[in-house]
Coordinates of C-alpha atoms and ligand atoms in Angstrom, one line a residue:
M1238 CA 26.2 16.5 -16.3
S1239 CA 23.8 19.4 -16.1
P1240 CA 23.3 21.3 -12.8
N1241 CA 19.7 20.0 -12.8
S1242 CA 20.8 16.4 -12.8
D1243 CA 23.1 17.0 -9.9
W1244 CA 20.3 18.8 -8.1
A1245 CA 17.9 15.9 -8.8
A1246 CA 20.5 13.3 -7.6
S1247 CA 21.2 15.1 -4.3
E1248 CA 17.4 15.6 -3.6
A1249 CA 16.8 12.0 -4.4
A1250 CA 19.5 10.9 -2.0
R1251 CA 17.6 12.5 0.9
R1252 CA 14.2 11.1 0.0
R1253 CA 12.7 8.0 1.7
T1254 CA 9.4 6.9 0.2
F1255 CA 7.7 4.2 2.1
A1256 CA 4.4 2.6 3.2
V1257 CA 3.2 1.0 6.4
I1258 CA 1.6 -2.4 5.8
S1259 CA -0.5 -4.1 8.5
H1260 CA -3.6 -6.0 9.3
P1261 CA -6.5 -3.6 10.3
D1262 CA -6.3 -2.6 13.9
A1263 CA -2.6 -3.3 14.3
G1264 CA -2.1 0.5 14.8
K1265 CA -1.3 1.8 11.3
S1266 CA -3.1 5.1 11.8
T1267 CA -1.7 5.5 15.3
L1268 CA 1.8 4.9 14.0
T1269 CA 1.4 7.3 11.2
E1270 CA 0.4 10.0 13.6
A1271 CA 3.3 9.1 15.9
L1272 CA 5.8 9.2 13.0
A1273 CA 4.5 12.6 11.9
L1274 CA 4.5 13.9 15.4
H1275 CA 8.2 12.9 15.9
A1276 CA 9.1 14.4 12.5
Q1277 CA 7.2 17.5 13.5
A1278 CA 5.0 17.5 10.4
I1279 CA 2.1 18.2 12.7
T1280 CA 2.2 19.5 16.2
E1281 CA -0.4 17.3 17.8
A1282 CA -1.1 13.6 17.4
G1283 CA -4.6 13.0 16.1
A1284 CA -4.3 15.2 13.1
V1285 CA -3.9 12.3 10.7
H1286 CA -7.0 10.3 11.0
G1287 CA -10.4 11.7 12.0
K1288 CA -11.2 9.0 14.5
A1289 CA -13.7 9.5 17.3
G1290 CA -12.7 12.2 19.7
R1291 CA -9.7 13.3 17.7
R1292 CA -9.3 16.3 15.6
G1293 CA -8.4 15.1 12.2
V1294 CA -7.2 16.0 8.7
A1295 CA -8.9 12.7 8.0
S1296 CA -7.3 10.5 5.5
D1297 CA -10.4 8.3 6.1
W1298 CA -12.5 10.6 4.1
M1299 CA -15.2 8.4 2.7
E1300 CA -18.4 8.0 4.6
M1301 CA -18.0 4.2 4.3
E1302 CA -14.5 4.4 5.8
K1303 CA -15.9 6.4 8.7
T1304 CA -18.7 3.9 9.5
R1305 CA -16.7 0.8 8.9
G1306 CA -13.5 2.0 10.3
I1307 CA -11.4 1.0 7.3
S1308 CA -9.3 3.1 5.1
V1309 CA -10.2 2.3 1.5
T1310 CA -8.3 5.1 -0.2
S1311 CA -4.8 6.4 -0.1
A1312 CA -3.2 9.6 0.9
V1313 CA 0.4 10.8 1.1
L1314 CA 2.0 12.4 4.1
Q1315 CA 5.3 14.2 3.7
F1316 CA 7.5 15.2 6.6
A1317 CA 11.1 16.0 7.3
H1318 CA 13.5 14.2 9.7
R1319 CA 17.2 14.7 10.2
G1320 CA 17.7 16.4 6.9
C1321 CA 15.7 13.8 5.0
V1322 CA 12.3 14.2 3.4
L1323 CA 10.0 11.2 4.1
N1324 CA 7.0 10.4 1.9
L1325 CA 4.6 8.1 3.7
L1326 CA 2.1 6.6 1.3
D1327 CA -1.1 5.3 3.0
T1328 CA -2.1 1.8 1.8
P1329 CA -5.8 0.9 1.8
G1330 CA -6.8 -1.0 4.9
H1331 CA -9.1 -3.5 3.2
A1332 CA -9.3 -6.9 4.7
D1333 CA -9.0 -8.2 1.1
F1334 CA -6.1 -8.2 -1.3
S1335 CA -6.7 -5.3 -3.6
E1336 CA -5.2 -4.2 -6.8
D1337 CA -5.1 -0.7 -5.3
T1338 CA -2.6 -1.8 -2.6
Y1339 CA -0.4 -3.4 -5.2
R1340 CA -0.3 -0.1 -7.1
V1341 CA 0.6 1.9 -4.0
L1342 CA 3.4 -0.5 -3.3
A1343 CA 4.6 0.0 -6.8
A1344 CA 5.4 3.6 -5.8
V1345 CA 7.4 3.0 -2.6
D1346 CA 11.0 2.0 -2.0
C1347 CA 10.5 0.4 1.4
A1348 CA 7.7 -0.9 3.7
V1349 CA 7.3 -0.9 7.4
M1350 CA 5.5 -4.0 8.4
L1351 CA 3.5 -3.4 11.6
I1352 CA 2.7 -6.3 13.8
D1353 CA 0.4 -6.4 16.8
A1354 CA 2.5 -7.9 19.7
A1355 CA -0.5 -10.0 20.9
K1356 CA -1.6 -11.3 17.5
G1357 CA 1.6 -11.8 15.5
L1358 CA 1.3 -12.3 11.8
E1359 CA -2.3 -11.9 10.5
E1360 CA -3.9 -12.6 7.2
Q1361 CA -3.5 -9.1 5.7
T1362 CA 0.1 -8.9 6.9
R1363 CA 0.8 -12.0 5.0
K1364 CA -0.8 -10.9 1.8
L1365 CA 0.8 -7.5 1.9
F1366 CA 4.2 -9.0 2.7
D1367 CA 3.7 -11.3 -0.4
V1368 CA 3.3 -8.2 -2.5
C1369 CA 6.4 -6.6 -1.1
R1370 CA 8.4 -9.8 -1.8
H1371 CA 7.0 -10.0 -5.3
R1372 CA 8.1 -6.4 -5.9
G1373 CA 11.4 -6.8 -4.2
I1374 CA 10.6 -4.1 -1.6
P1375 CA 12.8 -4.3 1.6
V1376 CA 10.8 -4.5 4.8
I1377 CA 11.4 -3.1 8.2
T1378 CA 9.3 -4.7 11.0
F1379 CA 7.8 -2.8 13.9
V1380 CA 6.2 -4.9 16.7
N1381 CA 3.5 -2.6 18.1
K1382 CA 1.5 -2.5 21.4
W1383 CA 4.4 -3.7 23.6
D1384 CA 2.6 -1.7 26.4
R1385 CA 0.0 -4.5 26.5
P1386 CA 0.3 -8.2 27.3
G1387 CA 1.3 -10.1 24.2
R1388 CA 3.6 -12.8 23.0
E1389 CA 7.2 -13.5 23.6
A1390 CA 9.6 -11.5 21.5
L1391 CA 11.6 -14.5 20.4
E1392 CA 8.5 -16.4 19.5
L1393 CA 7.4 -13.5 17.2
L1394 CA 10.7 -13.5 15.5
D1395 CA 10.5 -17.3 15.0
E1396 CA 7.1 -16.8 13.4
I1397 CA 8.4 -14.2 10.9
E1398 CA 11.4 -16.5 10.0
R1399 CA 9.3 -19.6 9.6
E1400 CA 6.4 -18.1 7.7
F1401 CA 8.1 -15.5 5.6
R1402 CA 11.5 -17.2 5.1
L1403 CA 12.9 -13.8 6.2
K1404 CA 15.5 -13.5 8.9
P1405 CA 14.6 -11.0 11.6
T1406 CA 17.6 -9.0 12.7
P1407 CA 16.4 -6.9 15.7
L1408 CA 17.9 -3.4 16.0
V1409 CA 15.8 -2.7 19.1
W1410 CA 15.1 -5.2 21.9
P1411 CA 12.6 -4.9 24.7
V1412 CA 13.5 -5.1 28.3
G1413 CA 10.4 -6.6 29.9
D1414 CA 7.7 -8.8 28.4
A1415 CA 4.8 -7.3 26.4
G1416 CA 2.7 -5.4 28.9
Y1417 CA 5.6 -5.0 31.4
L1418 CA 8.0 -2.8 29.3
R1419 CA 10.9 -1.5 31.3
G1420 CA 12.7 0.1 28.4
L1421 CA 14.3 -0.6 25.0
I1422 CA 17.9 -1.5 24.1
D1423 CA 19.3 0.0 20.9
V1424 CA 21.2 -3.1 19.7
R1425 CA 23.9 -0.9 18.2
E1426 CA 24.5 0.7 21.6
P1427 CA 23.9 -2.2 24.0
G1428 CA 25.5 -0.7 27.1
R1429 CA 22.4 1.2 28.1
M1430 CA 18.6 1.2 28.1
L1431 CA 16.2 3.8 26.9
R1432 CA 13.4 4.3 29.5
Y1433 CA 10.3 6.1 28.6
T1434 CA 8.0 8.3 30.5
R1435 CA 4.6 8.5 28.8
T1436 CA 2.9 11.8 28.3
P1437 CA -0.8 12.1 28.8
G1438 CA -2.8 10.6 26.0
G1439 CA 0.3 10.1 23.9
A1440 CA -0.3 13.5 22.4
H1441 CA 3.4 14.4 22.7
E1442 CA 6.6 12.6 22.3
A1443 CA 7.4 10.2 25.1
I1444 CA 10.3 11.4 27.1
E1445 CA 13.4 9.2 26.7
A1446 CA 15.9 8.8 29.4
L1447 CA 19.2 6.9 29.0
V1448 CA 19.8 4.4 31.8
P1449 CA 23.3 3.0 31.9
A1450 CA 23.6 -0.8 31.9
Q1451 CA 24.7 -1.1 35.5
R1452 CA 21.7 0.9 36.8
A1453 CA 19.3 -1.0 34.5
A1454 CA 20.8 -4.3 35.9
L1455 CA 20.2 -3.1 39.4
E1456 CA 16.7 -1.6 39.0
D1457 CA 15.2 -4.1 36.5
E1458 CA 17.3 -7.1 37.4
A1459 CA 15.4 -10.0 36.0
D1460 CA 14.1 -8.2 32.9
W1461 CA 17.5 -6.7 32.1
S1462 CA 19.3 -10.0 32.4
K1463 CA 16.7 -11.8 30.3
A1464 CA 17.0 -9.2 27.6
V1465 CA 20.8 -9.4 27.6
E1466 CA 20.6 -13.2 27.4
E1467 CA 18.2 -13.1 24.5
L1468 CA 20.4 -10.6 22.6
D1469 CA 23.4 -12.9 23.1
L1470 CA 21.3 -15.8 21.7
L1471 CA 20.3 -13.8 18.7
Q1472 CA 23.9 -12.8 18.0
V1473 CA 25.0 -16.5 18.1
D1474 CA 22.1 -17.3 15.8
G1475 CA 23.5 -14.7 13.3
A1476 CA 20.5 -12.4 13.7
V1477 CA 22.7 -9.4 13.0
H1478 CA 21.7 -6.5 10.7
D1479 CA 23.3 -6.6 7.3
Q1480 CA 22.4 -3.8 5.0
E1481 CA 22.9 -5.7 1.8
A1482 CA 20.8 -8.7 3.0
F1483 CA 18.1 -6.3 4.1
L1484 CA 18.0 -4.5 0.7
T1485 CA 17.8 -7.8 -1.2
G1486 CA 14.9 -9.0 0.9
R1487 CA 16.7 -11.7 2.9
T1488 CA 16.4 -10.1 6.3
T1489 CA 14.2 -7.6 8.1
P1490 CA 15.4 -5.3 10.8
V1491 CA 13.0 -5.5 13.8
F1492 CA 11.9 -2.7 16.2
F1493 CA 9.6 -2.9 19.2
G1494 CA 7.4 -0.2 20.7
A1495 CA 4.0 1.2 21.4
A1496 CA 2.8 3.7 18.8
I1497 CA 0.1 4.9 21.1
S1498 CA 2.6 6.2 23.6
N1499 CA 5.2 7.1 21.1
I1500 CA 7.5 4.5 22.5
G1501 CA 10.2 3.3 20.1
V1502 CA 8.9 5.5 17.4
R1503 CA 12.0 7.8 17.2
L1504 CA 14.2 4.7 16.8
L1505 CA 12.0 3.5 13.9
L1506 CA 12.1 6.9 12.3
D1507 CA 15.9 7.0 12.5
A1508 CA 16.0 3.6 10.9
I1509 CA 13.9 4.8 8.0
V1510 CA 16.4 7.6 7.4
D1511 CA 19.5 5.4 8.0
L1512 CA 18.4 2.1 6.4
A1513 CA 15.6 2.6 3.9
P1514 CA 16.9 3.0 0.4
P1515 CA 16.6 6.3 -1.4
P1516 CA 14.9 6.4 -4.8
G1517 CA 17.1 4.5 -7.3
P1518 CA 17.1 3.8 -11.1
R1519 CA 13.8 2.5 -12.3
E1520 CA 13.4 -0.4 -14.7
L1521 CA 12.1 0.5 -18.2
E1522 CA 9.7 -1.5 -20.3
A1523 CA 12.2 -1.8 -23.1
G1524 CA 15.0 -2.9 -20.8
G1525 CA 17.6 -0.8 -19.0
A1526 CA 16.7 1.7 -16.3
R1527 CA 16.0 5.4 -15.9
A1528 CA 18.5 6.9 -13.5
V1529 CA 17.2 9.4 -10.9
D1530 CA 19.3 12.2 -12.4
A1531 CA 17.9 11.6 -15.9
P1532 CA 15.3 14.2 -17.2
F1533 CA 11.9 14.2 -15.5
S1534 CA 9.8 11.0 -15.5
G1535 CA 6.9 9.9 -13.4
L1536 CA 4.6 7.0 -12.8
V1537 CA 0.9 7.3 -12.3
F1538 CA 0.0 4.7 -9.6
K1539 CA -3.4 5.8 -8.6
V1540 CA -6.4 7.7 -10.0
Q1541 CA -9.1 8.8 -7.7
A1542 CA -12.2 10.9 -8.3
N1543 CA -14.3 12.9 -5.9
M1544 CA -11.9 12.9 -3.0
D1545 CA -13.4 16.2 -2.0
P1546 CA -17.2 16.2 -2.4
A1547 CA -17.0 20.0 -2.6
H1548 CA -14.9 19.9 -5.7
R1549 CA -15.8 16.6 -7.4
D1550 CA -12.6 16.5 -9.3
R1551 CA -10.3 13.7 -10.3
I1552 CA -6.7 13.3 -9.2
A1553 CA -3.9 11.2 -10.7
F1554 CA -1.2 10.4 -8.2
M1555 CA 2.2 10.4 -9.7
R1556 CA 5.5 9.4 -8.2
V1557 CA 8.4 11.3 -9.6
C1558 CA 10.9 8.7 -10.7
S1559 CA 13.7 10.8 -12.2
G1560 CA 14.6 14.5 -12.7
I1561 CA 12.8 17.5 -11.3
F1562 CA 9.1 18.1 -11.6
E1563 CA 8.1 21.8 -11.9
R1564 CA 4.5 22.7 -11.8
G1565 CA 3.4 24.1 -15.2
M1566 CA 5.9 22.1 -17.2
T1567 CA 4.5 20.3 -20.2
V1568 CA 5.3 16.6 -20.2
T1569 CA 4.5 13.8 -22.5
R1570 CA 2.1 11.0 -21.8
A1571 CA 4.0 7.9 -23.0
A1572 CA 0.8 5.9 -23.8
S1573 CA -0.5 8.5 -26.3
G1574 CA 2.6 10.5 -27.1
K1575 CA 0.4 13.6 -26.4
P1576 CA 1.5 16.6 -24.3
F1577 CA 0.1 17.0 -20.8
A1578 CA 0.1 20.3 -19.0
T1579 CA 0.8 20.1 -15.3
K1580 CA -0.8 23.4 -14.1
Y1581 CA -2.7 21.9 -11.2
A1582 CA -0.2 20.0 -9.2
H1583 CA -1.1 19.4 -5.5
S1584 CA 0.2 17.6 -2.5
V1585 CA -2.8 15.7 -1.2
F1586 CA -3.5 14.4 2.2
G1587 CA -7.1 13.5 2.9
Q1588 CA -8.9 16.8 2.2
D1589 CA -5.9 18.9 2.8
R1590 CA -4.3 20.2 -0.3
S1591 CA -1.6 22.6 -1.2
M1592 CA 0.0 23.6 -4.4
V1593 CA 3.3 21.8 -5.3
D1594 CA 5.7 23.9 -7.3
I1595 CA 8.6 21.5 -7.4
A1596 CA 9.1 17.8 -6.6
Y1597 CA 12.0 15.4 -6.7
P1598 CA 12.4 11.7 -7.2
G1599 CA 10.5 9.8 -4.6
D1600 CA 7.9 12.6 -4.1
V1601 CA 4.3 12.1 -5.0
V1602 CA 2.3 14.8 -6.8
G1603 CA -1.5 14.9 -7.2
L1604 CA -2.3 16.1 -10.7
V1605 CA -5.8 17.5 -10.5
N1606 CA -8.4 17.1 -13.3
A1607 CA -6.1 14.8 -15.2
T1608 CA -8.8 13.1 -17.1
A1609 CA -6.5 11.8 -19.7
L1610 CA -4.3 9.9 -17.3
R1611 CA -4.7 6.3 -16.3
V1612 CA -3.1 4.0 -13.7
G1613 CA 0.2 2.8 -14.9
D1614 CA 0.9 5.8 -17.2
T1615 CA 4.4 7.1 -17.6
L1616 CA 4.9 10.8 -18.0
Y1617 CA 8.3 12.2 -19.1
A1618 CA 10.1 15.3 -20.4
D1619 CA 12.9 15.5 -22.9
Q1620 CA 14.0 11.9 -23.2
A1621 CA 11.3 9.3 -23.7
A1622 CA 10.6 6.6 -21.0
V1623 CA 8.1 3.9 -20.5
F1624 CA 7.8 2.1 -17.3
P1625 CA 6.4 -1.5 -17.3
A1626 CA 2.6 -1.7 -17.1
M1627 CA 1.0 -2.4 -13.8
P1628 CA -0.2 -5.9 -13.7
T1629 CA -3.9 -6.6 -13.7
F1630 CA -4.7 -9.5 -11.4
A1631 CA -7.0 -12.4 -12.1
P1632 CA -10.4 -11.5 -10.7
E1633 CA -12.0 -14.2 -8.5
H1634 CA -15.4 -12.6 -7.8
F1635 CA -18.0 -11.5 -10.3
A1636 CA -21.3 -9.7 -10.1
V1637 CA -23.7 -8.2 -12.6
A1638 CA -24.4 -4.5 -11.8
R1639 CA -27.8 -2.9 -12.6
P1640 CA -29.2 0.5 -11.7
V1641 CA -31.8 0.4 -9.0
D1642 CA -33.6 3.3 -10.6
L1643 CA -33.7 3.0 -14.4
S1644 CA -34.2 6.7 -14.8
R1645 CA -30.7 7.1 -13.5
S1646 CA -29.1 5.1 -16.3
K1647 CA -27.0 7.9 -17.6
Q1648 CA -25.5 8.4 -14.1
F1649 CA -25.1 4.7 -13.8
R1650 CA -23.0 4.4 -16.9
R1651 CA -20.9 7.4 -16.0
G1652 CA -20.2 6.1 -12.5
I1653 CA -19.3 2.6 -13.8
A1654 CA -17.0 4.1 -16.4
Q1655 CA -15.3 6.3 -13.8
L1656 CA -14.8 3.4 -11.3
D1657 CA -13.4 1.3 -14.2
E1658 CA -10.9 4.0 -15.1
E1659 CA -9.8 4.3 -11.5
G1660 CA -9.4 0.6 -11.4
V1661 CA -11.7 0.1 -8.4
V1662 CA -13.0 -3.0 -10.2
Q1663 CA -12.5 -4.5 -13.6
V1664 CA -15.6 -3.9 -15.8
L1665 CA -16.5 -6.7 -18.3
V1666 CA -19.1 -6.4 -21.0
S1667 CA -20.7 -8.5 -23.7
D1668 CA -23.2 -7.8 -26.5
V1669 CA -25.6 -10.2 -24.9
R1670 CA -25.6 -8.4 -21.5
G1671 CA -25.5 -4.8 -22.8
D1672 CA -24.1 -1.8 -21.1
Q1673 CA -27.0 -1.5 -18.6
A1674 CA -25.8 -4.8 -17.0
P1675 CA -22.0 -4.9 -17.0
V1676 CA -20.2 -7.6 -15.1
L1677 CA -17.9 -6.3 -12.3
A1678 CA -14.9 -8.4 -11.6
A1679 CA -12.9 -8.1 -8.4
V1680 CA -9.9 -9.7 -6.8
G1681 CA -11.5 -9.3 -3.3
P1682 CA -15.2 -8.9 -2.6
M1683 CA -14.6 -5.7 -0.6
Q1684 CA -14.2 -4.0 -3.9
F1685 CA -17.9 -4.5 -4.5
D1686 CA -18.7 -2.6 -1.3
V1687 CA -16.6 0.3 -2.5
V1688 CA -18.5 0.3 -5.8
S1689 CA -21.9 0.2 -4.1
A1690 CA -21.0 3.0 -1.7
R1691 CA -19.5 5.2 -4.3
M1692 CA -22.2 4.7 -6.9
A1693 CA -24.9 5.7 -4.4
G1694 CA -22.9 8.5 -2.8
E1695 CA -21.1 10.1 -5.6
F1696 CA -23.1 9.4 -8.7
S1697 CA -26.6 9.1 -7.1
A1698 CA -27.0 5.9 -9.0
A1699 CA -27.6 3.1 -6.5
V1700 CA -26.7 -0.3 -7.9
K1701 CA -28.1 -3.8 -7.4
L1702 CA -25.4 -6.5 -7.6
E1703 CA -26.2 -10.0 -8.5
M1704 CA -23.4 -12.4 -7.8
L1705 CA -22.4 -14.8 -10.6
P1706 CA -21.3 -18.3 -9.8
Y1707 CA -17.8 -17.9 -11.4
R1708 CA -14.6 -18.1 -9.5
L1709 CA -11.9 -18.5 -12.2
A1710 CA -10.9 -16.2 -15.1
R1711 CA -8.6 -17.1 -17.9
S1712 CA -7.5 -15.0 -20.9
T1713 CA -8.6 -16.2 -24.3
D1714 CA -8.9 -14.8 -27.8
A1715 CA -11.9 -14.0 -30.1
A1716 CA -12.2 -17.6 -31.3
G1717 CA -12.0 -19.0 -27.8
A1718 CA -14.6 -16.5 -26.6
E1719 CA -16.9 -17.5 -29.3
A1720 CA -16.4 -21.2 -28.7
L1721 CA -17.1 -20.8 -25.0
N1722 CA -20.3 -18.8 -25.6
R1723 CA -21.4 -21.5 -28.1
S1724 CA -20.7 -24.5 -25.8
R1725 CA -23.7 -26.4 -24.5
I1726 CA -21.6 -28.6 -22.2
V1727 CA -19.3 -26.2 -20.4
Q1728 CA -20.5 -23.8 -17.6
G1729 CA -18.9 -20.5 -18.4
E1730 CA -19.1 -17.3 -20.2
A1731 CA -16.7 -15.1 -22.2
L1732 CA -16.7 -11.3 -21.7
T1733 CA -14.5 -8.4 -22.8
R1734 CA -12.6 -6.4 -20.2
I1735 CA -13.1 -2.7 -21.0
R1736 CA -9.7 -1.7 -19.6
D1737 CA -7.6 -3.5 -22.1
K1738 CA -10.1 -5.1 -24.4
A1739 CA -8.9 -8.5 -23.2
Q1740 CA -11.2 -11.5 -23.8
L1741 CA -11.8 -13.2 -20.4
A1742 CA -13.2 -16.7 -20.1
L1743 CA -15.0 -17.2 -16.8
F1744 CA -15.7 -20.6 -15.2
P1745 CA -17.1 -21.7 -11.8
D1746 CA -14.0 -23.9 -11.2
R1747 CA -11.0 -25.4 -12.9
W1748 CA -12.9 -28.6 -13.8
Q1749 CA -15.2 -26.6 -16.0
A1750 CA -12.1 -24.9 -17.5
G1751 CA -10.7 -28.4 -18.1
S1752 CA -13.8 -29.6 -19.9
F1753 CA -13.7 -26.5 -22.1
E1754 CA -10.1 -27.4 -23.0
R1755 CA -11.2 -30.9 -23.9
E1756 CA -14.2 -29.7 -25.9
F1757 CA -12.2 -27.1 -27.8
P1758 CA -8.5 -28.3 -27.8
A1759 CA -7.5 -25.6 -30.2
A1760 CA -9.0 -22.7 -28.2
R1761 CA -6.5 -20.5 -26.3
L1762 CA -6.8 -20.4 -22.6
D1763 CA -4.0 -18.6 -20.6
H1764 CA -3.5 -18.0 -16.9
L1765 CA -3.7 -14.5 -15.6
I1766 CA -1.6 -13.3 -12.7
A1767 CA -3.0 -14.7 -9.5
A1768 CA -3.3 -12.5 -6.5
H1769 CA -3.6 -15.4 -4.1
E1770 CA -0.7 -17.8 -4.7
Ligands
G4P2299 P1 -5.3 0.7 12.1 O1 -5.1 2.0 11.5 O2 -4.2 -0.3 11.9 O3 -6.6 0.0 11.9 O4 -5.2 0.8 13.7 P2 -5.4 2.1 14.7 O5 -4.2 3.0 14.6 O6 -6.7 2.7 14.4 O7 -5.4 1.3 16.1 C1 -6.3 0.3 16.4 C2 -6.5 0.3 17.9 O8 -5.3 -0.1 18.5 C3 -6.9 1.6 18.4 O9 -7.7 1.4 19.6 C4 -5.6 2.2 18.9 O10 -5.7 3.1 20.0 C5 -4.9 0.9 19.4 N1 -3.4 1.0 19.4 C6 -2.6 1.5 18.4 N2 -1.3 1.4 18.8 C7 -1.3 1.0 20.1 C8 -0.3 0.7 21.1 O11 0.9 0.9 20.8 N3 -0.7 0.2 22.2 C9 -2.0 0.0 22.6 N4 -2.3 -0.5 23.8 N5 -3.0 0.2 21.7 C10 -2.7 0.7 20.5 P3 -9.3 1.6 19.5 O12 -9.8 1.4 20.9 O13 -9.8 0.7 18.4 O14 -9.5 3.0 18.9 P4 -9.3 4.4 19.7 O15 -10.6 4.7 20.3 O16 -8.2 4.3 20.6 O17 -8.9 5.3 18.5

């Protein structure tokens, strides 16, 4: 074994790469700030998101994100805690499922599922959890906003178990109902309670004081005995953390707190270090796996242009999967077999960038001006590797895009091509429609809003979108496409997806797809991966 592989293995062992998944407004930005504050990556809360009244590095960098209060792009925050390096990948906060989210989750080893104590599981939490399950990503749960009236703790656990078929195993238990928090019990050290004193505005860590069980029982009698009883109940029910069950997606350790006041955040951070898995071997397309101490390999999980309006550049985000990445090294792009020089490697968080000279498995590197790179690309050095392609999901919404101002056709085409390469939407074309009127296909309709905002803002080519009545896409071949376009009975249309040249057959519903199958029994019609199962 070379000294480099030992080095890669030991650095990998102290990496934790994770994402926070939640429904909008559950407190993801607040928790991100609180985590970074505890880990001392930044000295003052508020440096993460540029929300009203807070100073911000702004991971919400797009105008649209500012006005709509949603995060549609991703950023990576790196910080250290107890000798470990934590990489927090920001998932987009769309209300829809998006392919983007799926791709970010392809680059993490663990997820923190954030739940609003008053609302419980919400739509987006469910969808994101499904993605985690699909990818086999272990999930840690944090019940947030315990400083405000909310639901019963046991009731929330029931909901998780019932809906997600995932056994919650609390590692922290609240003393006092939501809105009346007296303190937290660290389940592994049950003889005491952690009491918090908030600091003004939550801008600093909340002060934790240890209160022995006897005193807690005296001072917070009813709440303390209720918490102890509940913990006993949970024990009897077998809700006990088991690392193996957690890593294989059968259980989720649960934490309670209030991100806004930094309550319970340190315990969560400790759990990420202690429980979240470090980067491990990564499955290869051809079978087998690439060990973390193998020569360098990386996976491009996101491509994003124009993050910084002043630079107008294009960044490919790559997760290091094995070996050591050194800036300037020449690697091979597996898809083309061509060399790729990594001179401009940055760490990117919102508009903050700094040069990255070296990175280890689990780290994310932003490769600037990487025009040759695409989402799903594998890069490697020395020993070839190809990671499985990122799945493309069945689109369910379709719209024809046209330039508002015909004199901006060139910018229109350039913009659409760029958004296609980034995977913001899938772009479908046909000879009949021509390239001035491509069909945009999306899994969630919010993707169209992103297209409209970016086309107008970045490419000065405002678009008109005309929704098409299709809701269903199937894959077909050239003969099937021709048959569909020829049919006078079936409502539908065949188009070519630019990204992979696949022929897609679009229908308003499955009855129309059925009548196509009856009319042309020999035509191929295959299912695509459905995002909403
Ligand atoms: P998001 O990124 O998941 O969308 O949520 P974000 O952190 O922006 O939080 C949404 C709202 O919830 C914010 O209030 C935030 O202050 C509040 N919040 C987050 N964590 C907690 C918590 O632990 N307890 C309580 N009580 N509130 C919390 P806002 O009024 O919408 O925005 P702001 O003006 O406070 O920024």
